[in-house]
PDB file of N, CA and C in Angstrom:
ATOM      1  N   LEU A  10     -27.236  -5.015 -36.099  1.00 89.00           N
ATOM      2  CA  LEU A  10     -27.340  -4.422 -34.781  1.00 89.00           C
ATOM      3  C   LEU A  10     -27.162  -2.913 -34.895  1.00 89.00           C
ATOM      4  N   ALA A  11     -28.149  -2.184 -34.460  1.00 87.00           N
ATOM      5  CA  ALA A  11     -28.082  -0.721 -34.392  1.00 87.00           C
ATOM      6  C   ALA A  11     -27.684  -0.078 -35.712  1.00 87.00           C
ATOM      7  N   THR A  12     -28.220  -0.602 -36.804  1.00 87.00           N
ATOM      8  CA  THR A  12     -27.915  -0.059 -38.126  1.00 87.00           C
ATOM      9  C   THR A  12     -29.035   0.877 -38.566  1.00 87.00           C
ATOM     10  N   PRO A  13     -28.696   2.097 -38.966  1.00 86.00           N
ATOM     11  CA  PRO A  13     -29.756   2.989 -39.432  1.00 86.00           C
ATOM     12  C   PRO A  13     -30.335   2.510 -40.763  1.00 86.00           C
ATOM     13  N   VAL A  14     -31.635   2.285 -40.789  1.00 84.00           N
ATOM     14  CA  VAL A  14     -32.331   1.852 -42.003  1.00 84.00           C
ATOM     15  C   VAL A  14     -32.690   3.077 -42.842  1.00 84.00           C
ATOM     16  N   VAL A  15     -32.924   4.183 -42.179  1.00 83.00           N
ATOM     17  CA  VAL A  15     -33.227   5.446 -42.857  1.00 83.00           C
ATOM     18  C   VAL A  15     -32.258   6.518 -42.357  1.00 83.00           C
ATOM     19  N   GLU A  16     -32.138   7.567 -43.098  1.00 82.00           N
ATOM     20  CA  GLU A  16     -31.336   8.736 -42.732  1.00 82.00           C
ATOM     21  C   GLU A  16     -29.826   8.566 -42.921  1.00 82.00           C
ATOM     22  N   GLY A  17     -29.303   7.357 -42.957  1.00 83.00           N
ATOM     23  CA  GLY A  17     -27.866   7.173 -43.153  1.00 83.00           C
ATOM     24  C   GLY A  17     -27.054   7.833 -42.054  1.00 83.00           C
ATOM     25  N   HIS A  18     -25.917   8.411 -42.420  1.00 86.00           N
ATOM     26  CA  HIS A  18     -25.025   9.030 -41.432  1.00 86.00           C
ATOM     27  C   HIS A  18     -25.677  10.201 -40.714  1.00 86.00           C
ATOM     28  N   ARG A  19     -26.695  10.769 -41.311  1.00 85.00           N
ATOM     29  CA  ARG A  19     -27.376  11.908 -40.693  1.00 85.00           C
ATOM     30  C   ARG A  19     -27.969  11.513 -39.339  1.00 85.00           C
ATOM     31  N   ALA A  20     -28.258  10.237 -39.153  1.00 88.00           N
ATOM     32  CA  ALA A  20     -28.872   9.757 -37.913  1.00 88.00           C
ATOM     33  C   ALA A  20     -27.844   9.230 -36.919  1.00 88.00           C
ATOM     34  N   THR A  21     -26.568   9.501 -37.179  1.00 91.00           N
ATOM     35  CA  THR A  21     -25.524   8.996 -36.287  1.00 91.00           C
ATOM     36  C   THR A  21     -24.692  10.136 -35.717  1.00 91.00           C
ATOM     37  N   ARG A  22     -23.925   9.816 -34.705  1.00 90.00           N
ATOM     38  CA  ARG A  22     -22.994  10.792 -34.136  1.00 90.00           C
ATOM     39  C   ARG A  22     -21.923  11.195 -35.148  1.00 90.00           C
ATOM     40  N   PHE A  23     -21.750  10.387 -36.191  1.00 91.00           N
ATOM     41  CA  PHE A  23     -20.727  10.667 -37.192  1.00 91.00           C
ATOM     42  C   PHE A  23     -21.216  11.629 -38.274  1.00 91.00           C
ATOM     43  N   GLY A  24     -22.485  11.987 -38.240  1.00 91.00           N
ATOM     44  CA  GLY A  24     -23.043  12.890 -39.237  1.00 91.00           C
ATOM     45  C   GLY A  24     -22.270  14.194 -39.377  1.00 91.00           C
ATOM     46  N   PRO A  25     -22.008  14.908 -38.274  1.00 92.00           N
ATOM     47  CA  PRO A  25     -21.263  16.164 -38.395  1.00 92.00           C
ATOM     48  C   PRO A  25     -19.865  15.975 -39.003  1.00 92.00           C
ATOM     49  N   LEU A  26     -19.192  14.900 -38.634  1.00 93.00           N
ATOM     50  CA  LEU A  26     -17.870  14.623 -39.207  1.00 93.00           C
ATOM     51  C   LEU A  26     -17.977  14.361 -40.704  1.00 93.00           C
ATOM     52  N   MET A  27     -18.958  13.542 -41.093  1.00 91.00           N
ATOM     53  CA  MET A  27     -19.139  13.233 -42.513  1.00 91.00           C
ATOM     54  C   MET A  27     -19.448  14.504 -43.307  1.00 91.00           C
ATOM     55  N   ALA A  28     -20.244  15.392 -42.733  1.00 93.00           N
ATOM     56  CA  ALA A  28     -20.565  16.655 -43.410  1.00 93.00           C
ATOM     57  C   ALA A  28     -19.303  17.498 -43.585  1.00 93.00           C
ATOM     58  N   ARG A  29     -18.461  17.544 -42.551  1.00 95.00           N
ATOM     59  CA  ARG A  29     -17.209  18.302 -42.665  1.00 95.00           C
ATOM     60  C   ARG A  29     -16.285  17.702 -43.716  1.00 95.00           C
ATOM     61  N   LEU A  30     -16.403  16.395 -43.944  1.00 95.00           N
ATOM     62  CA  LEU A  30     -15.585  15.729 -44.962  1.00 95.00           C
ATOM     63  C   LEU A  30     -16.171  15.885 -46.363  1.00 95.00           C
ATOM     64  N   GLY A  31     -17.316  16.571 -46.451  1.00 95.00           N
ATOM     65  CA  GLY A  31     -17.894  16.859 -47.757  1.00 95.00           C
ATOM     66  C   GLY A  31     -19.030  15.955 -48.185  1.00 95.00           C
ATOM     67  N   VAL A  32     -19.475  15.062 -47.318  1.00 93.00           N
ATOM     68  CA  VAL A  32     -20.593  14.185 -47.655  1.00 93.00           C
ATOM     69  C   VAL A  32     -21.888  14.989 -47.576  1.00 93.00           C
ATOM     70  N   ASP A  33     -22.698  14.917 -48.616  1.00 94.00           N
ATOM     71  CA  ASP A  33     -23.999  15.589 -48.631  1.00 94.00           C
ATOM     72  C   ASP A  33     -24.996  14.680 -47.911  1.00 94.00           C
ATOM     73  N   LEU A  34     -25.196  14.930 -46.633  1.00 91.00           N
ATOM     74  CA  LEU A  34     -26.045  14.065 -45.808  1.00 91.00           C
ATOM     75  C   LEU A  34     -27.493  14.064 -46.271  1.00 91.00           C
ATOM     76  N   ASP A  35     -27.988  15.205 -46.722  1.00 92.00           N
ATOM     77  CA  ASP A  35     -29.373  15.266 -47.194  1.00 92.00           C
ATOM     78  C   ASP A  35     -29.554  14.440 -48.461  1.00 92.00           C
ATOM     79  N   ALA A  36     -28.601  14.515 -49.379  1.00 92.00           N
ATOM     80  CA  ALA A  36     -28.690  13.730 -50.617  1.00 92.00           C
ATOM     81  C   ALA A  36     -28.601  12.238 -50.312  1.00 92.00           C
ATOM     82  N   ALA A  37     -27.723  11.871 -49.389  1.00 88.00           N
ATOM     83  CA  ALA A  37     -27.591  10.457 -49.022  1.00 88.00           C
ATOM     84  C   ALA A  37     -28.885   9.947 -48.389  1.00 88.00           C
ATOM     85  N   ALA A  38     -29.475  10.742 -47.499  1.00 86.00           N
ATOM     86  CA  ALA A  38     -30.733  10.343 -46.860  1.00 86.00           C
ATOM     87  C   ALA A  38     -31.847  10.230 -47.897  1.00 86.00           C
ATOM     88  N   ALA A  39     -31.865  11.132 -48.875  1.00 90.00           N
ATOM     89  CA  ALA A  39     -32.886  11.078 -49.927  1.00 90.00           C
ATOM     90  C   ALA A  39     -32.735   9.812 -50.766  1.00 90.00           C
ATOM     91  N   ARG A  40     -31.489   9.416 -51.067  1.00 88.00           N
ATOM     92  CA  ARG A  40     -31.266   8.174 -51.829  1.00 88.00           C
ATOM     93  C   ARG A  40     -31.747   6.960 -51.038  1.00 88.00           C
ATOM     94  N   ILE A  41     -31.467   6.960 -49.751  1.00 83.00           N
ATOM     95  CA  ILE A  41     -31.896   5.843 -48.905  1.00 83.00           C
ATOM     96  C   ILE A  41     -33.419   5.775 -48.876  1.00 83.00           C
ATOM     97  N   HIS A  42     -34.076   6.916 -48.712  1.00 82.00           N
ATOM     98  CA  HIS A  42     -35.539   6.940 -48.661  1.00 82.00           C
ATOM     99  C   HIS A  42     -36.147   6.511 -49.999  1.00 82.00           C
ATOM    100  N   ALA A  43     -35.531   6.935 -51.087  1.00 86.00           N
ATOM    101  CA  ALA A  43     -36.070   6.638 -52.422  1.00 86.00           C
ATOM    102  C   ALA A  43     -36.006   5.160 -52.777  1.00 86.00           C
ATOM    103  N   ARG A  44     -35.100   4.434 -52.174  1.00 82.00           N
ATOM    104  CA  ARG A  44     -34.980   3.015 -52.534  1.00 82.00           C
ATOM    105  C   ARG A  44     -36.157   2.198 -52.003  1.00 82.00           C
ATOM    106  N   GLY A  45     -36.913   2.752 -51.064  1.00 78.00           N
ATOM    107  CA  GLY A  45     -38.085   2.056 -50.545  1.00 78.00           C
ATOM    108  C   GLY A  45     -37.723   0.999 -49.520  1.00 78.00           C
ATOM    109  N   ALA A  46     -38.671   0.136 -49.266  1.00 78.00           N
ATOM    110  CA  ALA A  46     -38.481  -0.911 -48.262  1.00 78.00           C
ATOM    111  C   ALA A  46     -37.403  -1.888 -48.713  1.00 78.00           C
ATOM    112  N   VAL A  47     -36.668  -2.395 -47.758  1.00 76.00           N
ATOM    113  CA  VAL A  47     -35.678  -3.427 -48.049  1.00 76.00           C
ATOM    114  C   VAL A  47     -36.443  -4.635 -48.583  1.00 76.00           C
ATOM    115  N   PRO A  48     -36.032  -5.213 -49.726  1.00 82.00           N
ATOM    116  CA  PRO A  48     -36.828  -6.251 -50.388  1.00 82.00           C
ATOM    117  C   PRO A  48     -36.747  -7.646 -49.761  1.00 82.00           C
ATOM    118  N   VAL A  49     -35.970  -7.804 -48.716  1.00 87.00           N
ATOM    119  CA  VAL A  49     -35.848  -9.116 -48.069  1.00 87.00           C
ATOM    120  C   VAL A  49     -36.248  -8.970 -46.604  1.00 87.00           C
ATOM    121  N   PRO A  50     -36.615 -10.069 -45.961  1.00 89.00           N
ATOM    122  CA  PRO A  50     -36.941  -9.974 -44.539  1.00 89.00           C
ATOM    123  C   PRO A  50     -35.722  -9.509 -43.730  1.00 89.00           C
ATOM    124  N   VAL A  51     -35.957  -8.584 -42.817  1.00 88.00           N
ATOM    125  CA  VAL A  51     -34.882  -8.042 -41.989  1.00 88.00           C
ATOM    126  C   VAL A  51     -35.347  -8.001 -40.543  1.00 88.00           C
ATOM    127  N   THR A  52     -34.467  -8.396 -39.643  1.00 92.00           N
ATOM    128  CA  THR A  52     -34.695  -8.205 -38.220  1.00 92.00           C
ATOM    129  C   THR A  52     -33.716  -7.136 -37.773  1.00 92.00           C
ATOM    130  N   GLY A  53     -34.230  -6.057 -37.236  1.00 91.00           N
ATOM    131  CA  GLY A  53     -33.378  -4.941 -36.825  1.00 91.00           C
ATOM    132  C   GLY A  53     -33.368  -4.795 -35.317  1.00 91.00           C
ATOM    133  N   PHE A  54     -32.192  -4.853 -34.745  1.00 95.00           N
ATOM    134  CA  PHE A  54     -32.028  -4.685 -33.302  1.00 95.00           C
ATOM    135  C   PHE A  54     -31.646  -3.236 -33.034  1.00 95.00           C
ATOM    136  N   TYR A  55     -32.344  -2.603 -32.111  1.00 95.00           N
ATOM    137  CA  TYR A  55     -32.080  -1.200 -31.804  1.00 95.00           C
ATOM    138  C   TYR A  55     -32.233  -0.974 -30.312  1.00 95.00           C
ATOM    139  N   SER A  56     -31.700   0.153 -29.842  1.00 96.00           N
ATOM    140  CA  SER A  56     -31.802   0.480 -28.428  1.00 96.00           C
ATOM    141  C   SER A  56     -32.051   1.967 -28.247  1.00 96.00           C
ATOM    142  N   ARG A  57     -32.944   2.286 -27.354  1.00 95.00           N
ATOM    143  CA  ARG A  57     -33.186   3.692 -27.019  1.00 95.00           C
ATOM    144  C   ARG A  57     -32.020   4.255 -26.213  1.00 95.00           C
ATOM    145  N   ARG A  58     -31.143   3.380 -25.733  1.00 95.00           N
ATOM    146  CA  ARG A  58     -29.940   3.808 -25.002  1.00 95.00           C
ATOM    147  C   ARG A  58     -28.761   4.080 -25.932  1.00 95.00           C
ATOM    148  N   ASP A  59     -28.939   3.833 -27.210  1.00 94.00           N
ATOM    149  CA  ASP A  59     -27.854   3.985 -28.183  1.00 94.00           C
ATOM    150  C   ASP A  59     -27.427   5.447 -28.258  1.00 94.00           C
ATOM    151  N   ALA A  60     -26.170   5.703 -28.008  1.00 93.00           N
ATOM    152  CA  ALA A  60     -25.647   7.070 -28.071  1.00 93.00           C
ATOM    153  C   ALA A  60     -24.920   7.339 -29.387  1.00 93.00           C
ATOM    154  N   VAL A  61     -24.947   6.373 -30.316  1.00 94.00           N
ATOM    155  CA  VAL A  61     -24.270   6.533 -31.606  1.00 94.00           C
ATOM    156  C   VAL A  61     -25.280   6.702 -32.735  1.00 94.00           C
ATOM    157  N   VAL A  62     -26.304   5.856 -32.760  1.00 94.00           N
ATOM    158  CA  VAL A  62     -27.315   5.882 -33.819  1.00 94.00           C
ATOM    159  C   VAL A  62     -28.676   6.209 -33.200  1.00 94.00           C
ATOM    160  N   ALA A  63     -29.377   7.151 -33.781  1.00 93.00           N
ATOM    161  CA  ALA A  63     -30.727   7.475 -33.308  1.00 93.00           C
ATOM    162  C   ALA A  63     -31.613   6.239 -33.484  1.00 93.00           C
ATOM    163  N   TRP A  64     -32.241   5.792 -32.408  1.00 94.00           N
ATOM    164  CA  TRP A  64     -33.009   4.542 -32.473  1.00 94.00           C
ATOM    165  C   TRP A  64     -34.122   4.611 -33.511  1.00 94.00           C
ATOM    166  N   GLN A  65     -34.702   5.798 -33.717  1.00 92.00           N
ATOM    167  CA  GLN A  65     -35.793   5.935 -34.684  1.00 92.00           C
ATOM    168  C   GLN A  65     -35.326   5.603 -36.104  1.00 92.00           C
ATOM    169  N   ALA A  66     -34.058   5.816 -36.380  1.00 90.00           N
ATOM    170  CA  ALA A  66     -33.513   5.545 -37.715  1.00 90.00           C
ATOM    171  C   ALA A  66     -33.304   4.056 -37.957  1.00 90.00           C
ATOM    172  N   CYS A  67     -33.448   3.257 -36.913  1.00 90.00           N
ATOM    173  CA  CYS A  67     -33.268   1.807 -37.037  1.00 90.00           C
ATOM    174  C   CYS A  67     -34.578   1.093 -37.358  1.00 90.00           C
ATOM    175  N   LEU A  68     -35.650   1.837 -37.575  1.00 89.00           N
ATOM    176  CA  LEU A  68     -36.959   1.264 -37.889  1.00 89.00           C
ATOM    177  C   LEU A  68     -37.312   1.589 -39.331  1.00 89.00           C
ATOM    178  N   ASP A  69     -37.833   0.626 -40.064  1.00 84.00           N
ATOM    179  CA  ASP A  69     -38.176   0.842 -41.472  1.00 84.00           C
ATOM    180  C   ASP A  69     -39.593   1.394 -41.569  1.00 84.00           C
ATOM    181  N   PRO A  70     -39.750   2.642 -42.020  1.00 81.00           N
ATOM    182  CA  PRO A  70     -41.074   3.260 -42.071  1.00 81.00           C
ATOM    183  C   PRO A  70     -41.850   2.964 -43.353  1.00 81.00           C
ATOM    184  N   HIS A  71     -41.245   2.250 -44.287  1.00 80.00           N
ATOM    185  CA  HIS A  71     -41.887   2.037 -45.586  1.00 80.00           C
ATOM    186  C   HIS A  71     -43.049   1.050 -45.480  1.00 80.00           C
ATOM    187  N   PRO A  72     -44.179   1.370 -46.096  1.00 75.00           N
ATOM    188  CA  PRO A  72     -45.299   0.426 -46.116  1.00 75.00           C
ATOM    189  C   PRO A  72     -44.863  -0.866 -46.811  1.00 75.00           C
ATOM    190  N   GLY A  73     -45.281  -1.967 -46.271  1.00 77.00           N
ATOM    191  CA  GLY A  73     -44.965  -3.255 -46.887  1.00 77.00           C
ATOM    192  C   GLY A  73     -43.595  -3.787 -46.536  1.00 77.00           C
ATOM    193  N   ALA A  74     -42.876  -3.087 -45.669  1.00 80.00           N
ATOM    194  CA  ALA A  74     -41.545  -3.563 -45.284  1.00 80.00           C
ATOM    195  C   ALA A  74     -41.675  -4.876 -44.524  1.00 80.00           C
ATOM    196  N   ARG A  75     -40.809  -5.806 -44.843  1.00 88.00           N
ATOM    197  CA  ARG A  75     -40.773  -7.086 -44.128  1.00 88.00           C
ATOM    198  C   ARG A  75     -39.710  -6.959 -43.044  1.00 88.00           C
ATOM    199  N   PHE A  76     -40.016  -6.097 -42.084  1.00 88.00           N
ATOM    200  CA  PHE A  76     -39.048  -5.669 -41.086  1.00 88.00           C
ATOM    201  C   PHE A  76     -39.559  -6.010 -39.697  1.00 88.00           C
ATOM    202  N   THR A  77     -38.748  -6.702 -38.924  1.00 90.00           N
ATOM    203  CA  THR A  77     -39.104  -7.039 -37.550  1.00 90.00           C
ATOM    204  C   THR A  77     -38.182  -6.270 -36.613  1.00 90.00           C
ATOM    205  N   PRO A  78     -38.696  -5.256 -35.930  1.00 92.00           N
ATOM    206  CA  PRO A  78     -37.851  -4.517 -34.992  1.00 92.00           C
ATOM    207  C   PRO A  78     -37.767  -5.245 -33.652  1.00 92.00           C
ATOM    208  N   VAL A  79     -36.576  -5.263 -33.074  1.00 95.00           N
ATOM    209  CA  VAL A  79     -36.373  -5.877 -31.763  1.00 95.00           C
ATOM    210  C   VAL A  79     -35.640  -4.860 -30.893  1.00 95.00           C
ATOM    211  N   GLU A  80     -36.313  -4.388 -29.851  1.00 96.00           N
ATOM    212  CA  GLU A  80     -35.678  -3.427 -28.951  1.00 96.00           C
ATOM    213  C   GLU A  80     -34.883  -4.165 -27.886  1.00 96.00           C
ATOM    214  N   VAL A  81     -33.669  -3.696 -27.642  1.00 96.00           N
ATOM    215  CA  VAL A  81     -32.810  -4.278 -26.615  1.00 96.00           C
ATOM    216  C   VAL A  81     -32.402  -3.177 -25.645  1.00 96.00           C
ATOM    217  N   ALA A  82     -31.938  -3.583 -24.467  1.00 94.00           N
ATOM    218  CA  ALA A  82     -31.539  -2.614 -23.441  1.00 94.00           C
ATOM    219  C   ALA A  82     -30.022  -2.618 -23.297  1.00 94.00           C
ATOM    220  N   ALA A  83     -29.341  -2.165 -24.336  1.00 95.00           N
ATOM    221  CA  ALA A  83     -27.878  -2.090 -24.305  1.00 95.00           C
ATOM    222  C   ALA A  83     -27.447  -0.908 -25.156  1.00 95.00           C
ATOM    223  N   GLY A  84     -26.324  -0.332 -24.815  1.00 93.00           N
ATOM    224  CA  GLY A  84     -25.780   0.750 -25.621  1.00 93.00           C
ATOM    225  C   GLY A  84     -25.247   0.223 -26.943  1.00 93.00           C
ATOM    226  N   HIS A  85     -24.869   1.125 -27.828  1.00 94.00           N
ATOM    227  CA  HIS A  85     -24.440   0.760 -29.181  1.00 94.00           C
ATOM    228  C   HIS A  85     -23.311  -0.273 -29.166  1.00 94.00           C
ATOM    229  N   LEU A  86     -22.227   0.037 -28.502  1.00 92.00           N
ATOM    230  CA  LEU A  86     -21.080  -0.871 -28.499  1.00 92.00           C
ATOM    231  C   LEU A  86     -21.318  -2.097 -27.628  1.00 92.00           C
ATOM    232  N   ALA A  87     -22.123  -1.952 -26.598  1.00 94.00           N
ATOM    233  CA  ALA A  87     -22.381  -3.070 -25.692  1.00 94.00           C
ATOM    234  C   ALA A  87     -23.233  -4.157 -26.328  1.00 94.00           C
ATOM    235  N   MET A  88     -23.947  -3.845 -27.402  1.00 94.00           N
ATOM    236  CA  MET A  88     -24.824  -4.845 -28.025  1.00 94.00           C
ATOM    237  C   MET A  88     -24.072  -6.110 -28.421  1.00 94.00           C
ATOM    238  N   VAL A  89     -22.849  -5.962 -28.899  1.00 93.00           N
ATOM    239  CA  VAL A  89     -22.110  -7.142 -29.374  1.00 93.00           C
ATOM    240  C   VAL A  89     -21.530  -7.955 -28.230  1.00 93.00           C
ATOM    241  N   LEU A  90     -21.607  -7.443 -27.005  1.00 94.00           N
ATOM    242  CA  LEU A  90     -21.069  -8.152 -25.845  1.00 94.00           C
ATOM    243  C   LEU A  90     -22.144  -8.611 -24.868  1.00 94.00           C
ATOM    244  N   ASP A  91     -23.322  -8.073 -24.984  1.00 96.00           N
ATOM    245  CA  ASP A  91     -24.398  -8.373 -24.035  1.00 96.00           C
ATOM    246  C   ASP A  91     -24.984  -9.750 -24.327  1.00 96.00           C
ATOM    247  N   PRO A  92     -24.877 -10.696 -23.377  1.00 96.00           N
ATOM    248  CA  PRO A  92     -25.389 -12.049 -23.620  1.00 96.00           C
ATOM    249  C   PRO A  92     -26.889 -12.080 -23.920  1.00 96.00           C
ATOM    250  N   ARG A  93     -27.651 -11.161 -23.345  1.00 95.00           N
ATOM    251  CA  ARG A  93     -29.096 -11.129 -23.628  1.00 95.00           C
ATOM    252  C   ARG A  93     -29.345 -10.770 -25.088  1.00 95.00           C
ATOM    253  N   VAL A  94     -28.579  -9.813 -25.598  1.00 95.00           N
ATOM    254  CA  VAL A  94     -28.716  -9.415 -27.001  1.00 95.00           C
ATOM    255  C   VAL A  94     -28.283 -10.559 -27.906  1.00 95.00           C
ATOM    256  N   LEU A  95     -27.173 -11.195 -27.577  1.00 96.00           N
ATOM    257  CA  LEU A  95     -26.672 -12.299 -28.402  1.00 96.00           C
ATOM    258  C   LEU A  95     -27.661 -13.462 -28.435  1.00 96.00           C
ATOM    259  N   ARG A  96     -28.329 -13.723 -27.311  1.00 96.00           N
ATOM    260  CA  ARG A  96     -29.357 -14.780 -27.302  1.00 96.00           C
ATOM    261  C   ARG A  96     -30.519 -14.408 -28.225  1.00 96.00           C
ATOM    262  N   LEU A  97     -30.911 -13.139 -28.204  1.00 95.00           N
ATOM    263  CA  LEU A  97     -31.988 -12.692 -29.098  1.00 95.00           C
ATOM    264  C   LEU A  97     -31.573 -12.817 -30.561  1.00 95.00           C
ATOM    265  N   VAL A  98     -30.347 -12.451 -30.865  1.00 95.00           N
ATOM    266  CA  VAL A  98     -29.852 -12.580 -32.239  1.00 95.00           C
ATOM    267  C   VAL A  98     -29.902 -14.042 -32.659  1.00 95.00           C
ATOM    268  N   ALA A  99     -29.411 -14.933 -31.807  1.00 96.00           N
ATOM    269  CA  ALA A  99     -29.414 -16.367 -32.124  1.00 96.00           C
ATOM    270  C   ALA A  99     -30.837 -16.871 -32.349  1.00 96.00           C
ATOM    271  N   ARG A 100     -31.765 -16.390 -31.555  1.00 95.00           N
ATOM    272  CA  ARG A 100     -33.159 -16.810 -31.679  1.00 95.00           C
ATOM    273  C   ARG A 100     -33.764 -16.369 -33.016  1.00 95.00           C
ATOM    274  N   HIS A 101     -33.312 -15.245 -33.535  1.00 92.00           N
ATOM    275  CA  HIS A 101     -33.879 -14.703 -34.774  1.00 92.00           C
ATOM    276  C   HIS A 101     -33.175 -15.191 -36.030  1.00 92.00           C
ATOM    277  N   LEU A 102     -32.106 -15.944 -35.865  1.00 90.00           N
ATOM    278  CA  LEU A 102     -31.396 -16.470 -37.051  1.00 90.00           C
ATOM    279  C   LEU A 102     -32.134 -17.637 -37.657  1.00 90.00           C
TER     280      LEU A 102
END
């Protein structure tokens, strides 16, 4: 749920904090991009209302990715409590 597939912490509200702690966000994002598509089927739930993770980072842009994006209408933290989201998760299991 609302997990960045690309960009890592750079695509989250925690990016500035991680940078202040010494994490090289550009290097981390480059490592994530270099690994290519996730090799197993993945269903990714994301929301344009998410105020923690940029929704665009929750989509796998790699050619050949076995990735099924599912857009939901809930904020980042609300996803785990929203019955509509939980029903969608159950349906995709």
